[in-house]
């Protein structure tokens, strides 16, 4: 019976991997229509949303700082992969950036790439996610969305559209049926 359960788990993991690859291969507007189960982490700025995700992953890799550090969604997919004992990561191609495959110094390299992509954002916040897949035999297949935190005033201290942009972004991401909200 345990062998049958193990086979079913491997079949499920293989199907999840195929669906993930399909979503990544589709144009973003079509791939985003696929409503996969995910965990969306929301809350005020600097309350530990990113730290919660890192505690589940077991490593620090999400940039920290004062003010609004998370300026766009981080679409993090933890991917079960029993073929490789070491952890590796992939930032899929996204139209502005080519696919990046990270095998060495994985978590420091992830943090550096998130910072680089965040610095490319030309507005205060962006609804366009940074997509990141981390593969390991230590992970269950889970998808997290780390969103910018709710704010009262913008980065320059004034009331601006940033507060409303974040609120619209959060509503968009939590409205999907297969979403668990933390």
mmCIF file of C-alpha atoms in Angstrom:
data_model
loop_
_atom_site.group_PDB
_atom_site.id
_atom_site.type_symbol
_atom_site.label_atom_id
_atom_site.label_comp_id
_atom_site.label_asym_id
_atom_site.label_seq_id
_atom_site.Cartn_x
_atom_site.Cartn_y
_atom_site.Cartn_z
ATOM 1 C CA UNK A 1 0.000 0.000 0.000
ATOM 2 C CA UNK A 2 2.855 2.436 0.820
ATOM 3 C CA UNK A 3 4.385 1.686 -2.566
ATOM 4 C CA UNK A 4 1.093 2.619 -4.287
ATOM 5 C CA UNK A 5 0.942 5.880 -2.311
ATOM 6 C CA UNK A 6 4.526 6.656 -3.314
ATOM 7 C CA UNK A 7 3.734 6.005 -6.983
ATOM 8 C CA UNK A 8 0.654 8.266 -6.812
ATOM 9 C CA UNK A 9 2.746 11.011 -5.184
ATOM 10 C CA UNK A 10 5.345 10.768 -7.960
ATOM 11 C CA UNK A 11 2.608 10.861 -10.618
ATOM 12 C CA UNK A 12 1.063 13.932 -8.960
ATOM 13 C CA UNK A 13 4.446 15.668 -8.717
ATOM 14 C CA UNK A 14 5.104 14.902 -12.381
ATOM 15 C CA UNK A 15 1.707 16.327 -13.384
ATOM 16 C CA UNK A 16 2.310 19.472 -11.303
ATOM 17 C CA UNK A 17 5.719 19.918 -12.958
ATOM 18 C CA UNK A 18 4.159 19.548 -16.427
ATOM 19 C CA UNK A 19 1.443 22.112 -15.603
ATOM 20 C CA UNK A 20 4.067 24.521 -14.207
ATOM 21 C CA UNK A 21 6.151 24.147 -17.375
ATOM 22 C CA UNK A 22 3.058 24.694 -19.531
ATOM 23 C CA UNK A 23 2.150 27.872 -17.648
ATOM 24 C CA UNK A 24 5.704 29.192 -18.001
ATOM 25 C CA UNK A 25 5.734 28.395 -21.741
ATOM 26 C CA UNK A 26 2.464 30.213 -22.463
ATOM 27 C CA UNK A 27 2.315 33.957 -23.075
ATOM 28 C CA UNK A 28 1.913 35.658 -19.697
ATOM 29 C CA UNK A 29 -1.669 36.875 -20.299
ATOM 30 C CA UNK A 30 -2.797 33.303 -21.072
ATOM 31 C CA UNK A 31 -0.661 31.583 -18.418
ATOM 32 C CA UNK A 32 -2.001 33.927 -15.750
ATOM 33 C CA UNK A 33 -5.545 32.769 -16.544
ATOM 34 C CA UNK A 34 -4.705 29.307 -15.222
ATOM 35 C CA UNK A 35 -6.002 29.365 -11.655
ATOM 36 C CA UNK A 36 -3.577 27.158 -9.727
ATOM 37 C CA UNK A 37 -3.935 26.935 -5.945
ATOM 38 C CA UNK A 38 -1.662 29.410 -4.202
ATOM 39 C CA UNK A 39 -1.024 31.094 -0.910
ATOM 40 C CA UNK A 40 -1.155 34.905 -1.022
ATOM 41 C CA UNK A 41 0.554 36.704 1.854
ATOM 42 C CA UNK A 42 -0.933 40.136 2.599
ATOM 43 C CA UNK A 43 -0.671 42.678 5.413
ATOM 44 C CA UNK A 44 0.739 46.038 6.382
ATOM 45 C CA UNK A 45 4.231 47.090 5.360
ATOM 46 C CA UNK A 46 7.047 45.543 7.436
ATOM 47 C CA UNK A 47 4.926 43.099 9.460
ATOM 48 C CA UNK A 48 6.852 39.975 8.440
ATOM 49 C CA UNK A 49 5.128 38.724 5.282
ATOM 50 C CA UNK A 50 8.408 37.910 3.562
ATOM 51 C CA UNK A 51 9.848 36.489 6.798
ATOM 52 C CA UNK A 52 6.899 34.091 7.028
ATOM 53 C CA UNK A 53 7.655 32.753 3.560
ATOM 54 C CA UNK A 54 11.367 32.472 4.376
ATOM 55 C CA UNK A 55 10.594 30.502 7.526
ATOM 56 C CA UNK A 56 8.630 27.999 5.420
ATOM 57 C CA UNK A 57 11.494 27.764 2.909
ATOM 58 C CA UNK A 58 14.049 27.555 5.719
ATOM 59 C CA UNK A 59 16.419 30.162 4.247
ATOM 60 C CA UNK A 60 16.647 33.957 3.972
ATOM 61 C CA UNK A 61 16.579 35.236 0.394
ATOM 62 C CA UNK A 62 13.990 38.030 0.144
ATOM 63 C CA UNK A 63 15.549 41.517 0.263
ATOM 64 C CA UNK A 64 14.985 43.615 3.376
ATOM 65 C CA UNK A 65 15.166 47.325 3.985
ATOM 66 C CA UNK A 66 13.383 50.366 5.270
ATOM 67 C CA UNK A 67 10.122 51.445 3.696
ATOM 68 C CA UNK A 68 8.577 49.568 0.814
ATOM 69 C CA UNK A 69 11.098 46.889 -0.137
ATOM 70 C CA UNK A 70 8.622 44.563 -1.862
ATOM 71 C CA UNK A 71 7.546 46.789 -4.758
ATOM 72 C CA UNK A 72 5.992 44.064 -6.897
ATOM 73 C CA UNK A 73 4.583 40.600 -6.290
ATOM 74 C CA UNK A 74 7.071 37.794 -5.805
ATOM 75 C CA UNK A 75 5.508 34.710 -7.395
ATOM 76 C CA UNK A 76 7.437 31.971 -5.598
ATOM 77 C CA UNK A 77 6.931 28.367 -6.551
ATOM 78 C CA UNK A 78 8.512 25.725 -4.355
ATOM 79 C CA UNK A 79 8.954 22.681 -6.555
ATOM 80 C CA UNK A 80 9.510 19.133 -5.363
ATOM 81 C CA UNK A 81 12.388 17.576 -7.303
ATOM 82 C CA UNK A 82 13.783 14.249 -6.138
ATOM 83 C CA UNK A 83 16.310 14.050 -8.997
ATOM 84 C CA UNK A 84 18.666 16.574 -7.433
ATOM 85 C CA UNK A 85 19.791 16.570 -3.803
ATOM 86 C CA UNK A 86 20.978 20.149 -4.020
ATOM 87 C CA UNK A 87 18.654 23.107 -4.275
ATOM 88 C CA UNK A 88 18.550 25.108 -7.506
ATOM 89 C CA UNK A 89 16.449 28.013 -8.755
ATOM 90 C CA UNK A 90 15.048 29.322 -12.017
ATOM 91 C CA UNK A 91 13.801 32.801 -12.821
ATOM 92 C CA UNK A 92 11.712 32.088 -15.963
ATOM 93 C CA UNK A 93 11.993 34.383 -18.989
ATOM 94 C CA UNK A 94 9.556 37.252 -18.542
ATOM 95 C CA UNK A 95 9.785 39.484 -21.607
ATOM 96 C CA UNK A 96 12.345 41.876 -20.058
ATOM 97 C CA UNK A 97 14.749 39.247 -18.729
ATOM 98 C CA UNK A 98 16.076 35.981 -20.100
ATOM 99 C CA UNK A 99 15.686 32.805 -18.063
ATOM 100 C CA UNK A 100 18.241 32.601 -15.266
ATOM 101 C CA UNK A 101 19.309 29.248 -13.840
ATOM 102 C CA UNK A 102 21.041 29.336 -10.432
ATOM 103 C CA UNK A 103 22.931 26.338 -9.048
ATOM 104 C CA UNK A 104 25.646 27.824 -6.852
ATOM 105 C CA UNK A 105 25.304 30.115 -3.856
ATOM 106 C CA UNK A 106 21.592 29.777 -4.553
ATOM 107 C CA UNK A 107 19.946 31.951 -1.909
ATOM 108 C CA UNK A 108 22.416 34.862 -2.100
ATOM 109 C CA UNK A 109 22.099 34.785 -5.884
ATOM 110 C CA UNK A 110 18.281 34.763 -5.639
ATOM 111 C CA UNK A 111 18.365 37.827 -3.381
ATOM 112 C CA UNK A 112 20.709 39.667 -5.767
ATOM 113 C CA UNK A 113 18.484 38.886 -8.768
ATOM 114 C CA UNK A 114 15.319 40.020 -6.940
ATOM 115 C CA UNK A 115 17.076 43.300 -6.087
ATOM 116 C CA UNK A 116 18.213 43.718 -9.715
ATOM 117 C CA UNK A 117 14.710 43.123 -11.078
ATOM 118 C CA UNK A 118 13.106 45.371 -8.450
ATOM 119 C CA UNK A 119 15.512 48.174 -9.375
ATOM 120 C CA UNK A 120 14.248 47.939 -12.965
ATOM 121 C CA UNK A 121 10.733 49.006 -11.863
ATOM 122 C CA UNK A 122 10.154 52.534 -13.114
ATOM 123 C CA UNK A 123 7.104 53.277 -10.919
ATOM 124 C CA UNK A 124 6.617 53.192 -7.137
ATOM 125 C CA UNK A 125 5.018 49.747 -7.362
ATOM 126 C CA UNK A 126 4.252 47.325 -10.175
ATOM 127 C CA UNK A 127 1.606 44.609 -10.465
ATOM 128 C CA UNK A 128 3.949 42.585 -12.717
ATOM 129 C CA UNK A 129 5.357 39.737 -10.631
ATOM 130 C CA UNK A 130 8.896 38.504 -10.356
ATOM 131 C CA UNK A 131 8.578 34.771 -10.982
ATOM 132 C CA UNK A 132 10.870 32.402 -9.140
ATOM 133 C CA UNK A 133 10.924 28.601 -9.035
ATOM 134 C CA UNK A 134 13.047 26.914 -6.359
ATOM 135 C CA UNK A 135 13.589 23.172 -6.749
ATOM 136 C CA UNK A 136 14.540 20.752 -3.975
ATOM 137 C CA UNK A 137 13.740 17.299 -2.683
ATOM 138 C CA UNK A 138 13.001 19.062 0.625
ATOM 139 C CA UNK A 139 10.002 21.029 -0.709
ATOM 140 C CA UNK A 140 6.383 20.183 -1.281
ATOM 141 C CA UNK A 141 4.878 21.722 -4.413
ATOM 142 C CA UNK A 142 3.564 25.072 -3.140
ATOM 143 C CA UNK A 143 3.029 28.470 -4.709
ATOM 144 C CA UNK A 144 3.299 31.685 -2.688
ATOM 145 C CA UNK A 145 2.611 35.238 -3.713
ATOM 146 C CA UNK A 146 4.398 37.827 -1.569
ATOM 147 C CA UNK A 147 2.696 41.189 -2.151
ATOM 148 C CA UNK A 148 3.747 44.736 -1.259
ATOM 149 C CA UNK A 149 2.450 45.737 2.170
ATOM 150 C CA UNK A 150 -0.377 48.155 2.777
ATOM 151 C CA UNK A 151 0.867 51.692 3.445
ATOM 152 C CA UNK A 152 -0.627 54.935 4.751
ATOM 153 C CA UNK A 153 1.691 57.288 2.834
ATOM 154 C CA UNK A 154 3.973 56.847 -0.151
ATOM 155 C CA UNK A 155 7.762 56.503 -0.165
ATOM 156 C CA UNK A 156 8.240 60.280 -0.351
ATOM 157 C CA UNK A 157 5.871 60.872 2.581
ATOM 158 C CA UNK A 158 2.925 62.195 0.579
ATOM 159 C CA UNK A 159 -0.442 60.732 -0.256
ATOM 160 C CA UNK A 160 -0.089 59.271 -3.710
ATOM 161 C CA UNK A 161 -1.475 56.652 -6.000
ATOM 162 C CA UNK A 162 0.904 54.093 -4.455
ATOM 163 C CA UNK A 163 -1.505 53.278 -1.612
ATOM 164 C CA UNK A 164 -4.367 52.758 -4.071
ATOM 165 C CA UNK A 165 -2.163 50.789 -6.481
ATOM 166 C CA UNK A 166 -1.255 48.352 -3.714
ATOM 167 C CA UNK A 167 -4.903 47.998 -2.661
ATOM 168 C CA UNK A 168 -5.972 47.264 -6.279
ATOM 169 C CA UNK A 169 -3.120 44.791 -6.665
ATOM 170 C CA UNK A 170 -4.053 42.921 -3.485
ATOM 171 C CA UNK A 171 -7.732 42.747 -4.503
ATOM 172 C CA UNK A 172 -6.731 41.358 -7.905
ATOM 173 C CA UNK A 173 -4.574 38.610 -6.433
ATOM 174 C CA UNK A 174 -6.896 37.552 -3.597
ATOM 175 C CA UNK A 175 -10.002 37.437 -5.794
ATOM 176 C CA UNK A 176 -9.109 34.157 -7.482
ATOM 177 C CA UNK A 177 -11.082 31.160 -6.271
ATOM 178 C CA UNK A 178 -8.118 28.881 -5.520
ATOM 179 C CA UNK A 179 -6.377 31.351 -3.207
ATOM 180 C CA UNK A 180 -5.503 30.858 0.439
ATOM 181 C CA UNK A 181 -4.997 34.245 2.079
ATOM 182 C CA UNK A 182 -2.477 34.609 4.916
#
